[in-house]
């Protein structure tokens, strides 16, 4: 059997994608758009908290750096004041200042290696360790650098004496104060630069590149930040000496500032990460509790979606009024709106069910009441025909027509009564039915009724049984064969085939696979028109718009087939193309003792028709509904015209 419904389970669109429409052009959303509301709220909360924490840490580091640099600048100012006192004082013999780089004069340092310890003279050695104003002649740049980087300076301090070719005028100041800042560029006047750094109580000369950097620093008494090769960043300040012939520069390292900022950043990042983690745990719990009413609302809507709403009484679930419908909250407003909607839907379903019940009762009562007068009419018509010797021929003909139409009316009433009883949901008789024998009997009857058709059997070697009503199942097969017989030309080959099919259960399900008996009636006639195929199992559906009765049918034969198969928890479908029409009935295999009613496989509706090569609308599935056994005197019902 060919089936054009290629959609995968759970994909009503029939396409490969999961998006609406399921076609090739359907766009499947990915990323945050597919996240649940709970996840999105938590992610947004954590992202916002992370950004805020990062901003706080950044602002803290910026502010802390400003404070640390300001403190370093204060120390630099103090060091600059001390350095000018020492630099402007000439050294006398026995002065305990640091030896300048490269000075190998004996007595200046204990090592005499040109790189002397800062504290090379100790009190009590008989030398005067104080700088004495005017105590000596002019001092060289190296001597002044040694005095600049004396014992009062800290480790890592940089000092430099920048000699100028010409003296520059400076404003005179007191002997204890540094000269005023000179806001002019003296780089063109630089003659030589002598600089060193205190490293492990020794003076280490700087590289030429570093000397060039120091020479470019203006003597404005303002701290500047520059990088020194191999030693990181320094805060440097330069001023003109009192004589105006040189620039005195001193600098302090920023290592402590960088180390403090690094430790603070690490601590801030750790605290922020712990805070975000704690917020994730607490936020997930808070969001879960907050959205719990919304989860109950969604669960209620899901239960409503799973209910069989197409027939019968519908018992809709209700929400908790005090928790899920609180109008003061957004979730409560959604719950209240859903609760009102369920109330309106429940009232509509109740009214519909009451109307259907009255209609079914009316059809059952009317059909039952019509059977008696119809039987009387048929009896009197037969009696009149038996006495035709004394009755005019035209009356005999009229009575014959009355008898045939009363028989047709009786069949129609019986069909309506059967459908009403099946719709009422009363259970059918349950016995073990040999479907193989049932097919043989039905095909034999059809061959007698239509000798011009070629009937064939395709049966398995072993009998196939099901649990059900044998007469109703015989009626299903008889109606299918009668339908084929009535709407195909003479010489049509009709094949009744019986096989089995095993449908696997869903992955992870505990139930074993279910086996179904597959009963097919196949003919090579002209086929069913595509516009009729989607509604071929509807009641009173006809192939001709004039609703003529040329085929002698009532339009209820295939409707009875669908209703009886549905009452047996089976499935019926039709496929058709020119030259091949197939009616397929699926019934659960088993015996009356072992059989447990269960829904037919897949999501296919019990009344489903598909046409090969044509596109028909998909009808929603109708769940199984047990029905009542028929009356013994009810006929099989006329076949449904499908061509």
Short mmCIF file of C-alpha atoms in Angstrom, two decimals, residues 149-629:
data_model
loop_
_atom_site.label_atom_id
_atom_site.label_comp_id
_atom_site.label_asym_id
_atom_site.label_seq_id
_atom_site.Cartn_x
_atom_site.Cartn_y
_atom_site.Cartn_z
CA UNK A 149 71.58 58.49 45.53
CA UNK A 150 72.89 58.56 49.07
CA UNK A 151 71.88 56.42 52.00
CA UNK A 152 68.57 58.21 52.39
CA UNK A 153 67.18 56.82 49.11
CA UNK A 154 65.25 53.55 48.79
CA UNK A 155 66.07 50.49 46.75
CA UNK A 156 65.19 50.82 43.06
CA UNK A 157 65.53 54.62 43.06
CA UNK A 158 66.82 56.14 39.83
CA UNK A 159 68.94 59.28 39.86
CA UNK A 160 70.38 61.31 37.02
CA UNK A 161 72.47 64.46 36.57
CA UNK A 162 71.88 66.03 33.17
CA UNK A 163 74.60 68.58 32.36
CA UNK A 164 73.63 71.54 30.15
CA UNK A 165 75.88 73.44 27.74
CA UNK A 166 74.53 76.78 28.85
CA UNK A 167 73.16 77.93 32.11
CA UNK A 168 69.48 78.82 32.24
CA UNK A 169 68.13 81.53 34.51
CA UNK A 170 66.27 80.24 37.56
CA UNK A 171 64.32 82.02 40.23
CA UNK A 172 66.31 82.13 43.48
CA UNK A 173 64.96 80.19 46.45
CA UNK A 174 65.98 79.46 50.01
CA UNK A 175 68.84 77.07 50.80
CA UNK A 176 66.46 74.46 52.21
CA UNK A 177 63.99 74.58 49.28
CA UNK A 178 64.34 73.09 45.81
CA UNK A 179 64.48 75.56 42.97
CA UNK A 180 61.30 76.51 41.20
CA UNK A 181 60.06 74.45 38.26
CA UNK A 182 61.26 75.44 34.83
CA UNK A 183 58.56 75.07 32.23
CA UNK A 184 60.76 75.07 29.17
CA UNK A 185 62.31 72.47 26.89
CA UNK A 186 66.03 72.03 27.57
CA UNK A 187 66.63 69.00 25.39
CA UNK A 188 68.62 71.09 22.90
CA UNK A 189 70.96 72.15 25.73
CA UNK A 190 71.76 68.65 27.03
CA UNK A 191 75.50 67.98 27.00
CA UNK A 192 75.73 64.74 29.02
CA UNK A 193 73.60 62.46 31.16
CA UNK A 194 74.94 60.56 34.16
CA UNK A 195 72.38 58.17 35.69
CA UNK A 196 72.21 55.06 37.84
CA UNK A 197 69.74 52.97 39.81
CA UNK A 198 70.09 51.59 43.33
CA UNK A 199 69.96 47.82 43.04
CA UNK A 200 70.86 45.59 46.01
CA UNK A 201 72.67 48.49 47.72
CA UNK A 202 74.74 49.12 44.58
CA UNK A 203 74.57 51.76 41.86
CA UNK A 204 73.93 50.21 38.44
CA UNK A 205 74.42 52.40 35.35
CA UNK A 206 71.52 52.70 32.91
CA UNK A 207 71.58 51.92 29.22
CA UNK A 208 71.96 54.51 26.51
CA UNK A 209 68.31 54.06 25.53
CA UNK A 210 67.25 54.79 29.09
CA UNK A 211 69.55 57.83 29.21
CA UNK A 212 67.85 59.16 26.07
CA UNK A 213 64.47 58.71 27.75
CA UNK A 214 65.64 60.59 30.85
CA UNK A 215 67.05 63.43 28.76
CA UNK A 216 63.62 64.08 27.25
CA UNK A 217 61.88 64.61 30.62
CA UNK A 218 61.13 68.34 31.11
CA UNK A 219 62.41 69.96 34.32
CA UNK A 220 58.95 71.01 35.46
CA UNK A 221 59.02 69.31 38.89
CA UNK A 222 56.01 67.25 37.78
CA UNK A 223 55.93 63.42 38.03
CA UNK A 224 56.04 61.61 34.70
CA UNK A 225 55.62 57.90 33.98
CA UNK A 226 58.18 56.19 31.75
CA UNK A 227 59.31 52.61 31.20
CA UNK A 228 62.93 51.72 32.03
CA UNK A 229 64.52 48.76 30.25
CA UNK A 230 64.20 45.61 32.32
CA UNK A 231 62.78 47.44 35.35
CA UNK A 232 59.22 48.33 34.45
CA UNK A 233 57.52 51.68 34.85
CA UNK A 234 58.89 54.56 36.95
CA UNK A 235 57.54 57.86 38.22
CA UNK A 236 60.21 60.43 37.37
CA UNK A 237 60.56 64.12 38.19
CA UNK A 238 63.25 66.59 37.06
CA UNK A 239 64.25 70.12 38.17
CA UNK A 240 66.95 72.68 37.36
CA UNK A 241 69.56 73.04 40.09
CA UNK A 242 70.12 76.39 41.79
CA UNK A 243 73.04 77.22 39.60
CA UNK A 244 71.00 76.60 36.43
CA UNK A 245 73.72 74.52 34.85
CA UNK A 246 72.24 71.04 35.18
CA UNK A 247 69.01 69.10 35.61
CA UNK A 248 68.60 66.86 38.63
CA UNK A 249 66.27 63.86 38.05
CA UNK A 250 65.04 61.27 40.50
CA UNK A 251 62.54 58.42 40.05
CA UNK A 252 60.80 55.72 42.07
CA UNK A 253 59.62 52.33 40.74
CA UNK A 254 55.93 51.49 40.29
CA UNK A 255 56.38 47.79 41.03
CA UNK A 256 54.47 48.01 44.30
CA UNK A 257 51.62 49.80 42.56
CA UNK A 258 51.37 47.07 39.90
CA UNK A 259 51.63 44.27 42.45
CA UNK A 260 48.93 45.83 44.62
CA UNK A 261 46.63 46.27 41.63
CA UNK A 262 47.24 42.67 40.52
CA UNK A 263 46.39 41.29 43.96
CA UNK A 264 43.33 43.51 44.20
CA UNK A 265 42.15 42.45 40.73
CA UNK A 266 42.59 38.76 41.60
CA UNK A 267 40.70 39.17 44.87
CA UNK A 268 37.96 41.17 43.15
CA UNK A 269 37.60 38.58 40.37
CA UNK A 270 37.42 35.76 42.90
CA UNK A 271 34.81 37.55 45.00
CA UNK A 272 32.81 38.41 41.86
CA UNK A 273 32.94 34.81 40.63
CA UNK A 274 31.79 33.51 44.01
CA UNK A 275 29.03 36.11 44.03
CA UNK A 276 27.86 35.13 40.54
CA UNK A 277 27.92 31.46 41.53
CA UNK A 278 25.90 32.14 44.67
CA UNK A 279 23.50 34.28 42.65
CA UNK A 280 23.10 31.44 40.13
CA UNK A 281 22.12 28.98 42.86
CA UNK A 282 19.85 31.41 44.68
CA UNK A 283 18.42 32.83 41.45
CA UNK A 284 17.58 29.39 40.08
CA UNK A 285 15.71 28.54 43.27
CA UNK A 286 13.88 31.88 43.36
CA UNK A 287 12.94 31.72 39.68
CA UNK A 288 11.75 28.13 40.05
CA UNK A 289 9.52 29.07 42.98
CA UNK A 290 8.29 32.21 41.23
CA UNK A 291 7.43 30.40 37.99
CA UNK A 292 5.89 27.37 39.68
CA UNK A 293 2.33 28.69 39.09
CA UNK A 294 3.21 29.18 35.42
CA UNK A 295 4.41 25.57 35.27
CA UNK A 296 1.08 24.43 36.70
CA UNK A 297 -0.73 26.56 34.13
CA UNK A 298 1.34 24.97 31.34
CA UNK A 299 0.69 21.49 32.75
CA UNK A 300 -3.04 22.21 32.83
CA UNK A 301 -2.97 23.39 29.22
CA UNK A 302 -1.03 20.24 28.26
CA UNK A 303 -3.62 18.03 29.97
CA UNK A 304 -6.37 19.84 28.08
CA UNK A 305 -4.49 19.27 24.81
CA UNK A 306 -4.32 15.53 25.54
CA UNK A 307 -8.05 15.18 26.23
CA UNK A 308 -10.33 13.65 23.56
CA UNK A 309 -12.37 16.75 22.81
CA UNK A 310 -14.05 15.63 19.60
CA UNK A 311 -16.90 13.73 21.23
CA UNK A 312 -18.54 12.78 24.48
CA UNK A 313 -18.47 14.55 27.82
CA UNK A 314 -15.28 16.50 28.49
CA UNK A 315 -13.99 16.98 32.04
CA UNK A 316 -11.57 19.91 31.87
CA UNK A 317 -8.99 20.28 34.67
CA UNK A 318 -9.09 23.35 36.90
CA UNK A 319 -6.39 25.61 38.33
CA UNK A 320 -5.80 26.37 42.00
CA UNK A 321 -7.79 29.60 42.44
CA UNK A 322 -5.75 31.13 45.29
CA UNK A 323 -2.30 30.41 43.86
CA UNK A 324 -2.51 30.24 40.08
CA UNK A 325 -5.13 32.93 39.43
CA UNK A 326 -3.94 35.79 41.64
CA UNK A 327 -4.64 38.93 39.55
CA UNK A 328 -1.93 40.88 41.39
CA UNK A 329 0.84 38.98 39.59
CA UNK A 330 1.56 38.55 35.88
CA UNK A 331 1.58 34.77 36.19
CA UNK A 332 -1.69 34.92 38.10
CA UNK A 333 -3.24 37.03 35.34
CA UNK A 334 -2.26 34.38 32.78
CA UNK A 335 -3.71 31.67 35.02
CA UNK A 336 -6.93 33.62 35.56
CA UNK A 337 -7.33 34.16 31.81
CA UNK A 338 -6.73 30.45 31.16
CA UNK A 339 -9.19 29.51 33.91
CA UNK A 340 -11.88 31.73 32.37
CA UNK A 341 -11.15 30.28 28.94
CA UNK A 342 -11.42 26.73 30.28
CA UNK A 343 -14.73 27.66 31.88
CA UNK A 344 -16.12 28.95 28.59
CA UNK A 345 -14.77 25.93 26.70
CA UNK A 346 -16.21 23.55 29.30
CA UNK A 347 -19.62 25.19 29.02
CA UNK A 348 -19.47 24.96 25.22
CA UNK A 349 -18.45 21.29 25.36
CA UNK A 350 -21.25 20.56 27.82
CA UNK A 351 -23.78 22.21 25.51
CA UNK A 352 -22.38 20.34 22.51
CA UNK A 353 -22.46 17.03 24.37
CA UNK A 354 -26.04 17.62 25.45
CA UNK A 355 -27.00 18.45 21.86
CA UNK A 356 -25.22 15.36 20.53
CA UNK A 357 -26.86 13.20 23.15
CA UNK A 358 -30.29 14.51 22.21
CA UNK A 359 -29.54 14.03 18.52
CA UNK A 360 -28.30 10.46 19.01
CA UNK A 361 -31.28 9.67 21.16
CA UNK A 362 -33.58 11.17 18.55
CA UNK A 363 -31.97 9.14 15.76
CA UNK A 364 -32.11 5.97 17.80
CA UNK A 365 -35.74 6.52 18.82
CA UNK A 366 -36.81 7.60 15.34
CA UNK A 367 -35.02 4.69 13.70
CA UNK A 368 -36.49 2.25 16.17
CA UNK A 369 -39.99 3.66 15.77
CA UNK A 370 -39.76 3.70 11.98
CA UNK A 371 -38.93 0.01 11.76
CA UNK A 372 -42.44 -1.08 12.77
CA UNK A 373 -44.42 0.98 10.21
CA UNK A 374 -41.87 0.14 7.54
CA UNK A 375 -42.29 -3.54 8.27
CA UNK A 376 -46.08 -3.10 8.03
CA UNK A 377 -45.78 -1.26 4.72
CA UNK A 378 -43.55 -3.96 3.30
CA UNK A 379 -45.91 -6.68 4.54
CA UNK A 380 -48.99 -5.13 3.01
CA UNK A 381 -47.15 -4.56 -0.27
CA UNK A 382 -46.15 -8.23 -0.39
CA UNK A 383 -49.72 -9.28 0.45
CA UNK A 384 -51.06 -7.13 -2.36
CA UNK A 385 -48.68 -8.69 -4.86
CA UNK A 386 -49.80 -12.17 -3.87
CA UNK A 387 -53.38 -11.26 -4.78
CA UNK A 388 -52.48 -9.65 -8.10
CA UNK A 389 -55.18 -11.70 -9.91
CA UNK A 390 -57.86 -9.35 -8.63
CA UNK A 391 -55.66 -6.23 -8.69
CA UNK A 392 -55.03 -4.15 -11.79
CA UNK A 393 -51.47 -4.41 -13.22
CA UNK A 394 -50.63 -0.78 -12.49
CA UNK A 395 -51.48 -1.31 -8.83
CA UNK A 396 -49.28 -4.42 -8.75
CA UNK A 397 -46.42 -2.37 -10.20
CA UNK A 398 -47.02 0.40 -7.68
CA UNK A 399 -47.04 -2.07 -4.79
CA UNK A 400 -43.77 -3.54 -6.07
CA UNK A 401 -42.21 -0.09 -5.98
CA UNK A 402 -43.60 0.49 -2.50
CA UNK A 403 -42.07 -2.80 -1.35
CA UNK A 404 -38.61 -2.02 -2.82
CA UNK A 405 -38.55 1.49 -1.42
CA UNK A 406 -39.70 0.28 1.99
CA UNK A 407 -36.85 -2.24 1.93
CA UNK A 408 -34.43 0.55 1.07
CA UNK A 409 -35.90 2.72 3.80
CA UNK A 410 -35.57 -0.15 6.27
CA UNK A 411 -31.88 -0.54 5.38
CA UNK A 412 -31.31 3.20 5.82
CA UNK A 413 -33.06 3.22 9.19
CA UNK A 414 -31.04 0.20 10.30
CA UNK A 415 -27.81 1.92 9.28
CA UNK A 416 -28.74 5.10 11.15
CA UNK A 417 -29.68 3.09 14.22
CA UNK A 418 -26.37 1.21 14.11
CA UNK A 419 -24.37 4.44 13.79
CA UNK A 420 -26.30 6.02 16.65
CA UNK A 421 -25.56 3.03 18.86
CA UNK A 422 -21.89 3.07 17.90
CA UNK A 423 -21.69 6.79 18.62
CA UNK A 424 -23.29 6.30 22.02
CA UNK A 425 -20.18 4.43 23.18
CA UNK A 426 -21.76 1.13 24.22
CA UNK A 427 -19.35 -1.83 24.07
CA UNK A 428 -19.44 -4.36 21.24
CA UNK A 429 -19.57 -8.09 21.71
CA UNK A 430 -16.09 -9.55 22.27
CA UNK A 431 -15.39 -12.99 20.86
CA UNK A 432 -12.46 -14.61 19.14
CA UNK A 433 -12.96 -14.12 15.39
CA UNK A 434 -11.12 -16.10 12.70
CA UNK A 435 -10.45 -13.38 10.13
CA UNK A 436 -9.29 -15.89 7.51
CA UNK A 437 -12.66 -17.68 7.58
CA UNK A 438 -14.43 -14.32 7.64
CA UNK A 439 -12.67 -13.23 4.44
CA UNK A 440 -13.50 -16.50 2.68
CA UNK A 441 -17.21 -16.23 3.56
CA UNK A 442 -17.47 -12.56 2.56
CA UNK A 443 -15.72 -13.07 -0.78
CA UNK A 444 -17.93 -16.08 -1.53
CA UNK A 445 -21.04 -13.98 -0.91
CA UNK A 446 -19.69 -11.16 -3.09
CA UNK A 447 -18.91 -13.59 -5.92
CA UNK A 448 -22.48 -14.82 -5.88
CA UNK A 449 -23.83 -11.24 -5.84
CA UNK A 450 -21.50 -10.02 -8.65
CA UNK A 451 -20.49 -12.89 -10.94
CA UNK A 452 -19.18 -10.40 -13.54
CA UNK A 453 -16.29 -9.38 -11.26
CA UNK A 454 -13.16 -11.45 -10.68
CA UNK A 455 -12.62 -12.05 -6.98
CA UNK A 456 -9.31 -13.36 -5.64
CA UNK A 457 -8.05 -14.38 -2.20
CA UNK A 458 -4.59 -13.83 -0.72
CA UNK A 459 -4.51 -15.50 2.70
CA UNK A 460 -1.69 -16.67 4.99
CA UNK A 461 -1.13 -20.34 5.75
CA UNK A 462 -2.01 -19.91 9.41
CA UNK A 463 -5.31 -18.40 10.57
CA UNK A 464 -5.28 -14.87 12.01
CA UNK A 465 -7.64 -14.08 14.88
CA UNK A 466 -8.82 -10.94 16.62
CA UNK A 467 -11.20 -10.13 19.45
CA UNK A 468 -14.42 -8.51 18.34
CA UNK A 469 -17.99 -8.81 17.14
CA UNK A 470 -18.03 -11.38 14.30
CA UNK A 471 -21.17 -10.03 12.64
CA UNK A 472 -19.97 -6.43 12.75
CA UNK A 473 -16.59 -7.43 11.33
CA UNK A 474 -18.35 -9.43 8.61
CA UNK A 475 -20.34 -6.29 7.87
CA UNK A 476 -17.10 -4.31 7.48
CA UNK A 477 -15.76 -6.68 4.84
CA UNK A 478 -19.15 -7.04 3.15
CA UNK A 479 -19.52 -3.26 2.86
CA UNK A 480 -16.03 -2.88 1.39
CA UNK A 481 -16.68 -5.59 -1.20
CA UNK A 482 -20.14 -4.20 -1.99
CA UNK A 483 -18.66 -0.74 -2.42
CA UNK A 484 -16.11 -2.10 -4.91
CA UNK A 485 -18.73 -4.20 -6.67
CA UNK A 486 -21.12 -1.27 -7.07
CA UNK A 487 -18.66 1.28 -8.39
CA UNK A 488 -16.36 -0.66 -10.71
CA UNK A 489 -17.17 -1.92 -14.20
CA UNK A 490 -17.69 -5.63 -14.97
CA UNK A 491 -14.47 -7.57 -15.29
CA UNK A 492 -12.74 -5.66 -12.52
CA UNK A 493 -10.36 -7.78 -10.48
CA UNK A 494 -10.94 -7.53 -6.74
CA UNK A 495 -8.40 -9.03 -4.31
CA UNK A 496 -9.07 -9.62 -0.61
CA UNK A 497 -5.73 -9.87 1.18
CA UNK A 498 -5.01 -10.74 4.82
CA UNK A 499 -1.56 -10.29 6.41
CA UNK A 500 -0.05 -9.16 9.70
CA UNK A 501 2.09 -6.19 10.61
CA UNK A 502 4.11 -5.54 13.76
CA UNK A 503 4.45 -1.98 14.91
CA UNK A 504 7.32 -1.27 17.35
CA UNK A 505 6.58 0.76 20.44
CA UNK A 506 8.19 4.08 21.28
CA UNK A 507 11.85 3.95 22.38
CA UNK A 508 12.09 3.27 26.10
CA UNK A 509 8.52 2.02 26.41
CA UNK A 510 7.97 -1.04 28.58
CA UNK A 511 5.15 -2.46 26.45
CA UNK A 512 6.11 -5.06 23.80
CA UNK A 513 5.55 -4.43 20.08
CA UNK A 514 1.93 -4.80 18.95
CA UNK A 515 0.91 -7.02 16.04
CA UNK A 516 -2.02 -6.01 13.84
CA UNK A 517 -4.04 -7.92 11.29
CA UNK A 518 -4.00 -6.08 7.95
CA UNK A 519 -7.13 -6.66 5.86
CA UNK A 520 -7.01 -5.12 2.37
CA UNK A 521 -9.52 -4.93 -0.46
CA UNK A 522 -7.73 -4.03 -3.70
CA UNK A 523 -9.30 -3.42 -7.10
CA UNK A 524 -7.98 -2.29 -10.48
CA UNK A 525 -10.95 -0.07 -11.26
CA UNK A 526 -10.90 3.59 -12.34
CA UNK A 527 -10.09 4.88 -8.84
CA UNK A 528 -11.64 7.43 -6.49
CA UNK A 529 -11.76 11.09 -7.58
CA UNK A 530 -9.17 13.11 -5.64
CA UNK A 531 -11.77 15.63 -4.46
CA UNK A 532 -13.88 12.83 -2.94
CA UNK A 533 -11.10 10.81 -1.32
CA UNK A 534 -10.56 13.01 1.78
CA UNK A 535 -14.22 12.64 2.80
CA UNK A 536 -14.88 9.12 1.56
CA UNK A 537 -15.63 7.89 5.11
CA UNK A 538 -18.01 10.73 5.94
CA UNK A 539 -21.71 10.03 6.31
CA UNK A 540 -23.89 10.59 3.25
CA UNK A 541 -20.84 11.50 1.16
CA UNK A 542 -21.52 10.81 -2.51
CA UNK A 543 -19.51 10.91 -5.67
CA UNK A 544 -22.30 12.67 -7.59
CA UNK A 545 -23.46 16.12 -6.53
CA UNK A 546 -27.06 15.32 -7.54
CA UNK A 547 -27.25 12.70 -4.77
CA UNK A 548 -28.87 10.26 -7.22
CA UNK A 549 -29.50 6.69 -6.15
CA UNK A 550 -28.42 5.04 -9.37
CA UNK A 551 -26.02 2.80 -7.46
CA UNK A 552 -28.68 1.85 -4.94
CA UNK A 553 -26.65 2.97 -1.92
CA UNK A 554 -27.53 5.09 1.10
CA UNK A 555 -24.14 6.78 1.50
CA UNK A 556 -23.56 5.16 4.90
CA UNK A 557 -21.67 1.98 3.99
CA UNK A 558 -18.12 3.28 4.46
CA UNK A 559 -19.23 5.35 7.45
CA UNK A 560 -20.33 2.12 9.11
CA UNK A 561 -16.97 0.54 8.19
CA UNK A 562 -15.09 3.37 9.88
CA UNK A 563 -17.32 3.35 12.97
CA UNK A 564 -17.11 -0.43 13.45
CA UNK A 565 -13.32 -0.50 12.96
CA UNK A 566 -12.93 2.36 15.41
CA UNK A 567 -15.08 0.53 17.94
CA UNK A 568 -12.66 -2.42 17.60
CA UNK A 569 -9.70 -0.11 18.36
CA UNK A 570 -8.51 -0.39 14.78
CA UNK A 571 -7.74 1.87 11.88
CA UNK A 572 -9.09 2.18 8.34
CA UNK A 573 -7.67 4.12 5.43
CA UNK A 574 -8.04 4.40 1.68
CA UNK A 575 -5.51 5.13 -1.04
CA UNK A 576 -6.33 5.48 -4.69
CA UNK A 577 -4.92 6.24 -8.08
CA UNK A 578 -6.22 5.39 -11.52
CA UNK A 579 -6.09 1.61 -11.90
CA UNK A 580 -5.57 0.82 -8.21
CA UNK A 581 -7.72 1.47 -5.15
CA UNK A 582 -6.86 -0.01 -1.75
CA UNK A 583 -8.98 -0.04 1.42
CA UNK A 584 -6.89 -1.12 4.43
CA UNK A 585 -8.24 -2.17 7.82
CA UNK A 586 -5.90 -2.69 10.80
CA UNK A 587 -7.19 -4.73 13.76
CA UNK A 588 -5.26 -5.84 16.87
CA UNK A 589 -4.34 -9.53 16.73
CA UNK A 590 -5.36 -11.64 19.72
CA UNK A 591 -8.12 -13.60 21.40
CA UNK A 592 -11.09 -12.47 23.42
CA UNK A 593 -9.44 -13.62 26.67
CA UNK A 594 -6.01 -12.07 26.11
CA UNK A 595 -7.01 -8.98 24.18
CA UNK A 596 -6.85 -5.66 25.96
CA UNK A 597 -8.28 -2.66 24.10
CA UNK A 598 -5.63 -0.20 23.09
CA UNK A 599 -5.30 2.63 20.67
CA UNK A 600 -4.33 1.87 17.12
CA UNK A 601 -0.68 2.53 16.20
CA UNK A 602 0.80 5.81 15.18
CA UNK A 603 -1.20 8.99 15.17
CA UNK A 604 -3.24 8.16 12.07
CA UNK A 605 -6.96 8.84 12.39
CA UNK A 606 -9.35 5.89 12.33
CA UNK A 607 -11.07 7.39 9.33
CA UNK A 608 -8.21 8.29 7.06
CA UNK A 609 -8.12 8.48 3.28
CA UNK A 610 -5.08 9.24 1.15
CA UNK A 611 -4.66 9.36 -2.60
CA UNK A 612 -1.42 8.39 -4.29
CA UNK A 613 -0.12 11.25 -6.39
CA UNK A 614 -2.62 13.77 -5.04
CA UNK A 615 -2.53 16.07 -2.02
CA UNK A 616 -5.49 15.73 0.29
CA UNK A 617 -6.16 17.59 3.55
CA UNK A 618 -5.24 15.76 6.72
CA UNK A 619 -8.18 15.11 9.05
CA UNK A 620 -7.62 15.08 12.80
CA UNK A 621 -7.62 11.75 14.55
CA UNK A 622 -10.66 10.54 16.44
CA UNK A 623 -9.93 8.35 19.47
CA UNK A 624 -11.50 4.96 19.84
CA UNK A 625 -14.97 4.74 21.25
CA UNK A 626 -16.57 1.37 22.09
CA UNK A 627 -20.00 0.74 20.69
CA UNK A 628 -23.01 -1.46 21.37
CA UNK A 629 -23.74 -4.75 19.57
#
